[in-house]
Short mmCIF file of N, CA and C in Angstrom, two decimals:
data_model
loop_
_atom_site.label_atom_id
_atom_site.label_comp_id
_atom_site.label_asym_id
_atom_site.label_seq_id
_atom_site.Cartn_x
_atom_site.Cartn_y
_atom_site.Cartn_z
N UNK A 1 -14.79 -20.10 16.72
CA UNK A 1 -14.67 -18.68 16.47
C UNK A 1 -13.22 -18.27 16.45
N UNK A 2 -13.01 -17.49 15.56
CA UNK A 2 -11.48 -16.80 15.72
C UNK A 2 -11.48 -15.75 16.17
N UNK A 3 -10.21 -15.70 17.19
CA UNK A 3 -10.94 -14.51 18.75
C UNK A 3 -10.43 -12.99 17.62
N UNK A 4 -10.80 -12.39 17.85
CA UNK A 4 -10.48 -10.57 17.76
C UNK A 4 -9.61 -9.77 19.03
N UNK A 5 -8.49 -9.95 18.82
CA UNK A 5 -7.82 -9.24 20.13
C UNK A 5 -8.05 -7.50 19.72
N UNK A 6 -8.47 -6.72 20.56
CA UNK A 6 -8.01 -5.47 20.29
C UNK A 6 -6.91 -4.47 20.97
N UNK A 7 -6.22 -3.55 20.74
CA UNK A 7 -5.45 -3.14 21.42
C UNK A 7 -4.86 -1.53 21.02
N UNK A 8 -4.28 -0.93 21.33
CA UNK A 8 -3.83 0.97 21.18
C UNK A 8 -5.24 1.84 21.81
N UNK A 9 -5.38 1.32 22.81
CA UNK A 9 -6.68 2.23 23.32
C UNK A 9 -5.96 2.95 24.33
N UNK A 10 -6.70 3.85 24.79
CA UNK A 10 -5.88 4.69 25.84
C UNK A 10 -6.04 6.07 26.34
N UNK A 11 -5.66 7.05 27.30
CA UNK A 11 -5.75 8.09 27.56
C UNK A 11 -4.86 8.82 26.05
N UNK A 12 -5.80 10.32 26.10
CA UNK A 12 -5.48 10.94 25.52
C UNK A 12 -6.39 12.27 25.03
N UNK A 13 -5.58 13.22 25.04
CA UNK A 13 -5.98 14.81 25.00
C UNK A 13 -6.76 14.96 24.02
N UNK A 14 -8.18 15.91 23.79
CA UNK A 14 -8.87 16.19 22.90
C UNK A 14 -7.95 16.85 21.84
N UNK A 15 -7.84 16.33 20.48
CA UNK A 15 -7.21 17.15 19.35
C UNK A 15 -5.98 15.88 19.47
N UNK A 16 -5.94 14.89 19.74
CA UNK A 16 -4.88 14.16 19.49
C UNK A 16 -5.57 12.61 19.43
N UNK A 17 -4.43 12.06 18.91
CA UNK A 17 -4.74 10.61 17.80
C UNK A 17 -4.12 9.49 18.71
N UNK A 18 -4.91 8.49 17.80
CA UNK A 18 -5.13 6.98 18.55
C UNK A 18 -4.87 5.70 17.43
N UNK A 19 -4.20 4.91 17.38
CA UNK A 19 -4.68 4.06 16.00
C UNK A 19 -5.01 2.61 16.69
N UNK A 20 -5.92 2.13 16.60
CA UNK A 20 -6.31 1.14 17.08
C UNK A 20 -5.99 -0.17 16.52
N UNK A 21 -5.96 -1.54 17.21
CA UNK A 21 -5.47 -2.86 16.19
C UNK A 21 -6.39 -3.30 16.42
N UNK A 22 -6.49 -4.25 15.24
CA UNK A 22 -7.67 -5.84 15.59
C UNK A 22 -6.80 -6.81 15.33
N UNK A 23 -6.03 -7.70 15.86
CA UNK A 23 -5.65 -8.71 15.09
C UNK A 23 -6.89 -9.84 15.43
N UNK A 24 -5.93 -10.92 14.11
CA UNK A 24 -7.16 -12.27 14.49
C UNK A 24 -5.79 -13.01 14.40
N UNK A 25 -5.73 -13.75 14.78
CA UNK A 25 -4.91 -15.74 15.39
C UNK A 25 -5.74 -16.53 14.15
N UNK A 26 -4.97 -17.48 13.48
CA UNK A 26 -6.05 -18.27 12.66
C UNK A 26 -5.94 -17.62 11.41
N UNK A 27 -7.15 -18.09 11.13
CA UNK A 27 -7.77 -17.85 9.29
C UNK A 27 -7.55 -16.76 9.03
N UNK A 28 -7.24 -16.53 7.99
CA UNK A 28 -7.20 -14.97 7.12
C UNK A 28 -8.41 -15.05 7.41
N UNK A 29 -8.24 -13.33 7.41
CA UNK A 29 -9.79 -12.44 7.12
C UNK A 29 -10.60 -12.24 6.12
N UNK A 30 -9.96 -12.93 4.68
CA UNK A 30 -10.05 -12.72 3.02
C UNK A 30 -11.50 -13.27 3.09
N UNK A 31 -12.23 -13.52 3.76
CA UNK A 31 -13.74 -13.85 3.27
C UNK A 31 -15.05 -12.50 3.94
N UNK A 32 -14.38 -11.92 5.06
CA UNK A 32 -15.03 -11.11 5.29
C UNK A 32 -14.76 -9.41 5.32
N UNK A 33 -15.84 -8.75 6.38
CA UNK A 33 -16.00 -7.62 6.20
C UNK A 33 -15.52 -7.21 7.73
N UNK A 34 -14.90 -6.48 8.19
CA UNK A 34 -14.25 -6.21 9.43
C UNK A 34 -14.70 -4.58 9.94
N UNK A 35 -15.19 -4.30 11.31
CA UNK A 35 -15.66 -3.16 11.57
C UNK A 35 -15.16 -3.03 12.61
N UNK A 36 -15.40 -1.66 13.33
CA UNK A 36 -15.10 -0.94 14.38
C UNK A 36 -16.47 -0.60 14.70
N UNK A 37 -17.06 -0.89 16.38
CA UNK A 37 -18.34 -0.09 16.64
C UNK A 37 -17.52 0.45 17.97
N UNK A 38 -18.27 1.38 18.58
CA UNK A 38 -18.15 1.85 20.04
C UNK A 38 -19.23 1.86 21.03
N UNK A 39 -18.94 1.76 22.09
CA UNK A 39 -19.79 1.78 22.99
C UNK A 39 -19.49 3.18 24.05
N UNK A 40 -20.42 4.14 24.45
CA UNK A 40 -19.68 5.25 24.76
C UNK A 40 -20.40 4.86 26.16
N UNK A 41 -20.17 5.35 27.46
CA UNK A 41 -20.85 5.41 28.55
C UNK A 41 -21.94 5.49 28.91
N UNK A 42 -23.07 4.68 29.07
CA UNK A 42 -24.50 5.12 29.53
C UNK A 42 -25.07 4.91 28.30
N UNK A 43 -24.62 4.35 27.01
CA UNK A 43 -25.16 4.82 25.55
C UNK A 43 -25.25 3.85 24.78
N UNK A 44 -25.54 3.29 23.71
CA UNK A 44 -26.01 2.16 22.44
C UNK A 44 -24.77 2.10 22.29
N UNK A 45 -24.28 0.75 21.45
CA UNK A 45 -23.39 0.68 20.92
C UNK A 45 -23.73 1.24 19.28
N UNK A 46 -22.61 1.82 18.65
CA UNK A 46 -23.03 2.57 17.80
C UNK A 46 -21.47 2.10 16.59
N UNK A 47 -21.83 1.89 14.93
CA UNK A 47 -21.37 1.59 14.40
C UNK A 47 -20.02 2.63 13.72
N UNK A 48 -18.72 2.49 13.56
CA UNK A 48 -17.94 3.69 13.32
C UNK A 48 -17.35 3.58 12.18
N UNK A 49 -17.26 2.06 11.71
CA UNK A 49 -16.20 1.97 10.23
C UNK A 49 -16.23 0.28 10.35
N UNK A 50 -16.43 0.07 8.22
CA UNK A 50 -16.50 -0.76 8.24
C UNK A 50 -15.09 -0.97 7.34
N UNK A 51 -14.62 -2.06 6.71
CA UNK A 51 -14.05 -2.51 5.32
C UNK A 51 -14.29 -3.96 5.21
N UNK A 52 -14.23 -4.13 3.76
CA UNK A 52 -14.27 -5.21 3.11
C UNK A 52 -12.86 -6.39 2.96
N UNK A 53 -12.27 -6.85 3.74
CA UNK A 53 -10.88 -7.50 3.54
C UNK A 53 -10.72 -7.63 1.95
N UNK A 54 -10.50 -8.20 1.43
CA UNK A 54 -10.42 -8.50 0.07
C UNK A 54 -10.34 -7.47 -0.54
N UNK A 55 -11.40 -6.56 -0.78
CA UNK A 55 -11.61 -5.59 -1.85
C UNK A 55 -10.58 -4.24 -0.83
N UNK A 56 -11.13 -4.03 -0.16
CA UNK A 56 -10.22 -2.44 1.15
C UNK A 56 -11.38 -1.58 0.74
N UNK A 57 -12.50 -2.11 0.32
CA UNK A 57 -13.89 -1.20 0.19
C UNK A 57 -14.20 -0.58 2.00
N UNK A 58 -14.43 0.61 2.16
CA UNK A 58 -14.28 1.46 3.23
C UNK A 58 -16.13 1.93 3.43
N UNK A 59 -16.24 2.07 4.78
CA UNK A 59 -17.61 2.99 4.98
C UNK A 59 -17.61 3.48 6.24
N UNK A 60 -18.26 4.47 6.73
CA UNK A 60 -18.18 4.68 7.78
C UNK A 60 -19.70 6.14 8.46
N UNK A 61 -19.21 5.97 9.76
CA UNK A 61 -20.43 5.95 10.39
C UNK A 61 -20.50 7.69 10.64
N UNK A 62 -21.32 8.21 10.75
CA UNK A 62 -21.32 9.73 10.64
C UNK A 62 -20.30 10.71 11.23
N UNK A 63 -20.45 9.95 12.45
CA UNK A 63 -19.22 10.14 13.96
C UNK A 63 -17.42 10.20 13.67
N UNK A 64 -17.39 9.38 12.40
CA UNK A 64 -15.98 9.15 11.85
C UNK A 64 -15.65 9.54 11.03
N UNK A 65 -16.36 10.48 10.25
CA UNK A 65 -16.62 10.70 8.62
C UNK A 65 -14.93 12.19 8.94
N UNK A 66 -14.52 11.97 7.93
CA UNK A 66 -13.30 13.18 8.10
C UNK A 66 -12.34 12.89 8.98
N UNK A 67 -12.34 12.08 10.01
CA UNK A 67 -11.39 12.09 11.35
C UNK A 67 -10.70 10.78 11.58
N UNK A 68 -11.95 9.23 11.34
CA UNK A 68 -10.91 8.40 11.30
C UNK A 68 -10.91 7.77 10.26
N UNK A 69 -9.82 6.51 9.64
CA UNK A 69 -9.72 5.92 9.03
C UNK A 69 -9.44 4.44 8.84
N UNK A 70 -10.12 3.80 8.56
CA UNK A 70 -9.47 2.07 8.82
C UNK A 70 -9.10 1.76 7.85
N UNK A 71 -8.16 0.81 8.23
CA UNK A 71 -7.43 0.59 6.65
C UNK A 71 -7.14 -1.49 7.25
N UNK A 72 -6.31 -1.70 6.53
CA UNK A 72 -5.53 -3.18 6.83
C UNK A 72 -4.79 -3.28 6.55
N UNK A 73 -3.94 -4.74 7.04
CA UNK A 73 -2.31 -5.17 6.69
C UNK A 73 -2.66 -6.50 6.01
N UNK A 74 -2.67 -6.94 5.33
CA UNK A 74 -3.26 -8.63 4.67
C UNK A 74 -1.61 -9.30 4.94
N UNK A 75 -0.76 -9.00 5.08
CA UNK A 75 0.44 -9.49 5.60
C UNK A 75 0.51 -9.92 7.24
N UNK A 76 -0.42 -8.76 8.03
CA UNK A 76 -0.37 -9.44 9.50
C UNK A 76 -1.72 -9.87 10.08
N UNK A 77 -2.63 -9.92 9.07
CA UNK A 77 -3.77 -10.50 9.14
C UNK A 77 -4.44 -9.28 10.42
N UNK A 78 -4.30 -8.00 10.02
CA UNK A 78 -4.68 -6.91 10.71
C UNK A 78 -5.49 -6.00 10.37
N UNK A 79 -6.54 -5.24 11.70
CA UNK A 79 -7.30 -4.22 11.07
C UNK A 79 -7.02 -3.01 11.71
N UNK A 80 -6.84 -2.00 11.42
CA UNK A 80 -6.42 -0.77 11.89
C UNK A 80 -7.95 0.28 12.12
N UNK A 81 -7.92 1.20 12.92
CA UNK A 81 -8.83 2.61 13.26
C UNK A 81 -8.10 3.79 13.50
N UNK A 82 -7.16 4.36 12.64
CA UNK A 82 -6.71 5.68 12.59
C UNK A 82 -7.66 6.73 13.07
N UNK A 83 -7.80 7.01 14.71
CA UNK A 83 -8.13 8.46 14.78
C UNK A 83 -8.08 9.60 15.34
N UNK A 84 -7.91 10.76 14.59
CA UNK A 84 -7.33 12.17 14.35
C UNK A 84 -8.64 12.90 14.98
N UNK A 85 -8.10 14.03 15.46
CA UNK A 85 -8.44 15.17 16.22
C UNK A 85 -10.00 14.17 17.01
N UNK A 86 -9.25 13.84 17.80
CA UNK A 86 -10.46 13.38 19.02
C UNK A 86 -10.94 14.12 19.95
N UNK A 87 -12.13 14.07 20.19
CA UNK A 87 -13.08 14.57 20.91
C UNK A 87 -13.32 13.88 22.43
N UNK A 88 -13.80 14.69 23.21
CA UNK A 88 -14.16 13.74 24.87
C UNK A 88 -15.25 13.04 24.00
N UNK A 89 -16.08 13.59 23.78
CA UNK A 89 -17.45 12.76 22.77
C UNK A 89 -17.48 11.20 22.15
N UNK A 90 -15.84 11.22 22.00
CA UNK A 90 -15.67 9.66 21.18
C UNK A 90 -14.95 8.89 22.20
N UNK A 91 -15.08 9.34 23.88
CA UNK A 91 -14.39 8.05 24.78
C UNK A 91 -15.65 7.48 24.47
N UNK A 92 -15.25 6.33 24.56
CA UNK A 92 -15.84 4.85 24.65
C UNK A 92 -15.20 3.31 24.85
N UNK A 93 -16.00 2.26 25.12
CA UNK A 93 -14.91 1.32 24.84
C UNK A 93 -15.56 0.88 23.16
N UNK A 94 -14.23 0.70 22.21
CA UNK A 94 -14.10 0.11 20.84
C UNK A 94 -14.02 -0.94 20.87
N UNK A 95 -14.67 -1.68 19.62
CA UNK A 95 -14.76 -3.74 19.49
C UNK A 95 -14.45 -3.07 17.71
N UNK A 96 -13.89 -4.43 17.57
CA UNK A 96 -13.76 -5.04 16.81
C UNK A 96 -14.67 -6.16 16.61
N UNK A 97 -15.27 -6.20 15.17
CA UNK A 97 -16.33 -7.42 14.84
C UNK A 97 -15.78 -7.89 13.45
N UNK A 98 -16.42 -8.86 13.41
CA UNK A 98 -16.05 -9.78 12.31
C UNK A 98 -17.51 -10.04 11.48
N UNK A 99 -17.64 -10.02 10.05
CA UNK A 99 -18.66 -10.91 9.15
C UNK A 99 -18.85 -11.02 8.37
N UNK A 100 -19.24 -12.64 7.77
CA UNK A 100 -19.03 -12.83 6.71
C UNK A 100 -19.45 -11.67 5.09
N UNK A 101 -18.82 -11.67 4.46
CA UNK A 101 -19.30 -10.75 3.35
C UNK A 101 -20.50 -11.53 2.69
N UNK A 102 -21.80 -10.17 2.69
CA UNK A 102 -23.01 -11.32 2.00
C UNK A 102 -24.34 -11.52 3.17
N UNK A 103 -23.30 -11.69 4.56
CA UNK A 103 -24.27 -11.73 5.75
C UNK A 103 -24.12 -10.57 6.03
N UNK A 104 -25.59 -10.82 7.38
CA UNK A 104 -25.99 -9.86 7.39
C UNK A 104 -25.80 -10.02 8.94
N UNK A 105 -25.04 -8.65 9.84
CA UNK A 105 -24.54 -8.84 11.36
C UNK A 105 -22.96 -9.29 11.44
N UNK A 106 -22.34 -9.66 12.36
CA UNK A 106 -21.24 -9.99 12.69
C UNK A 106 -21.14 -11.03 13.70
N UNK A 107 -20.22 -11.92 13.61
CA UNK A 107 -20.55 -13.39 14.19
C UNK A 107 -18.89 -13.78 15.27
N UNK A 108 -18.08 -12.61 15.05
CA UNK A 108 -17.14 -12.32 16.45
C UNK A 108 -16.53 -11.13 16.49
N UNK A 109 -16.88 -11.03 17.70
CA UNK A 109 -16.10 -9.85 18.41
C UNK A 109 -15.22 -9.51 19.25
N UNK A 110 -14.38 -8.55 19.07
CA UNK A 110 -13.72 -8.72 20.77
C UNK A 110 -13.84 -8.70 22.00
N UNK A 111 -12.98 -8.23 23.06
CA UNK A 111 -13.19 -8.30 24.25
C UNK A 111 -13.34 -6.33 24.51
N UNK A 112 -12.89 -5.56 23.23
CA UNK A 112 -12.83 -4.12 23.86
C UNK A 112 -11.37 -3.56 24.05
N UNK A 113 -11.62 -2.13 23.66
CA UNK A 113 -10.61 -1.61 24.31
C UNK A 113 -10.95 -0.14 24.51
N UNK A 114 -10.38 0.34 25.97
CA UNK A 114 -10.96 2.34 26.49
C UNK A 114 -10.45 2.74 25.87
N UNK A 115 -11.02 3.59 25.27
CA UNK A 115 -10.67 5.29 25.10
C UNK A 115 -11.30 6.17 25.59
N UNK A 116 -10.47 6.94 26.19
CA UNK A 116 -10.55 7.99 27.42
C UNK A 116 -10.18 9.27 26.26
N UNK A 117 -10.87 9.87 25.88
CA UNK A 117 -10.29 11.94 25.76
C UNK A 117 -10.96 12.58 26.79
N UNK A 118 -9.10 13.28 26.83
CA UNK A 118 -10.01 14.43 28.19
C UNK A 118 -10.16 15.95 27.16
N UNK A 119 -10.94 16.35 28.44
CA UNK A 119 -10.92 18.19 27.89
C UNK A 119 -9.60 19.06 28.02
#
């Protein structure tokens, strides 16, 4: 497996921004599809943004729609989660997943990272 480090998680005030990393060590990402889910306290893990490496084809989950954005670096073999005007609603801890384009699920993930908004 090629690990998923994640990292830019952190305290921070409702109405203010966060951009999150995924790197991977290893193989380019050029065969798959790279996401962001969250896990909020007491709650499902719940899906927030996907993209396609290769193509930068984008989707995302109701919760993110307008506020964040993922994008990539194909130079640092990186995945980004740009997000704007945060809510206490969206602490959680964030993963990063990995999978192949074509399959169906994700076959690595990270270890996590908090996000804390306060009121």
């Amino acid at each position: 497996q090629v690990p998923l480090v994640e990292s830019g998680g952190g305290l921070v005030q409702a109405g203010g921004s966060l951009r999150l990393s995924c790197a991977a060590s290893g193989r380019s990402f050029s065969r798959y599809r790279l996401a962001w889910f969250r896990q909020p306290p007491g709650k499902e893990r719940e899906f927030v943004a996907r993209i396609t490496y290769s193509s930068g084809l984008t989707a995302y989950g109701d919760s993110a729609k307008g506020r964040f954005t993922i994008s990539r670096d194909i130079t640092k073999n990186t995945v980004y989660l740009q997000m704007n005007s945060l809510k206490p609603e969206d602490t959680a801890v964030y993963y990063c997943a990995r999978g192949l384009v074509g399959d169906v699920g994700y076959d690595s993930w990270g270890q996590g990272t908090q996000v804390t908004v306060s009121s």
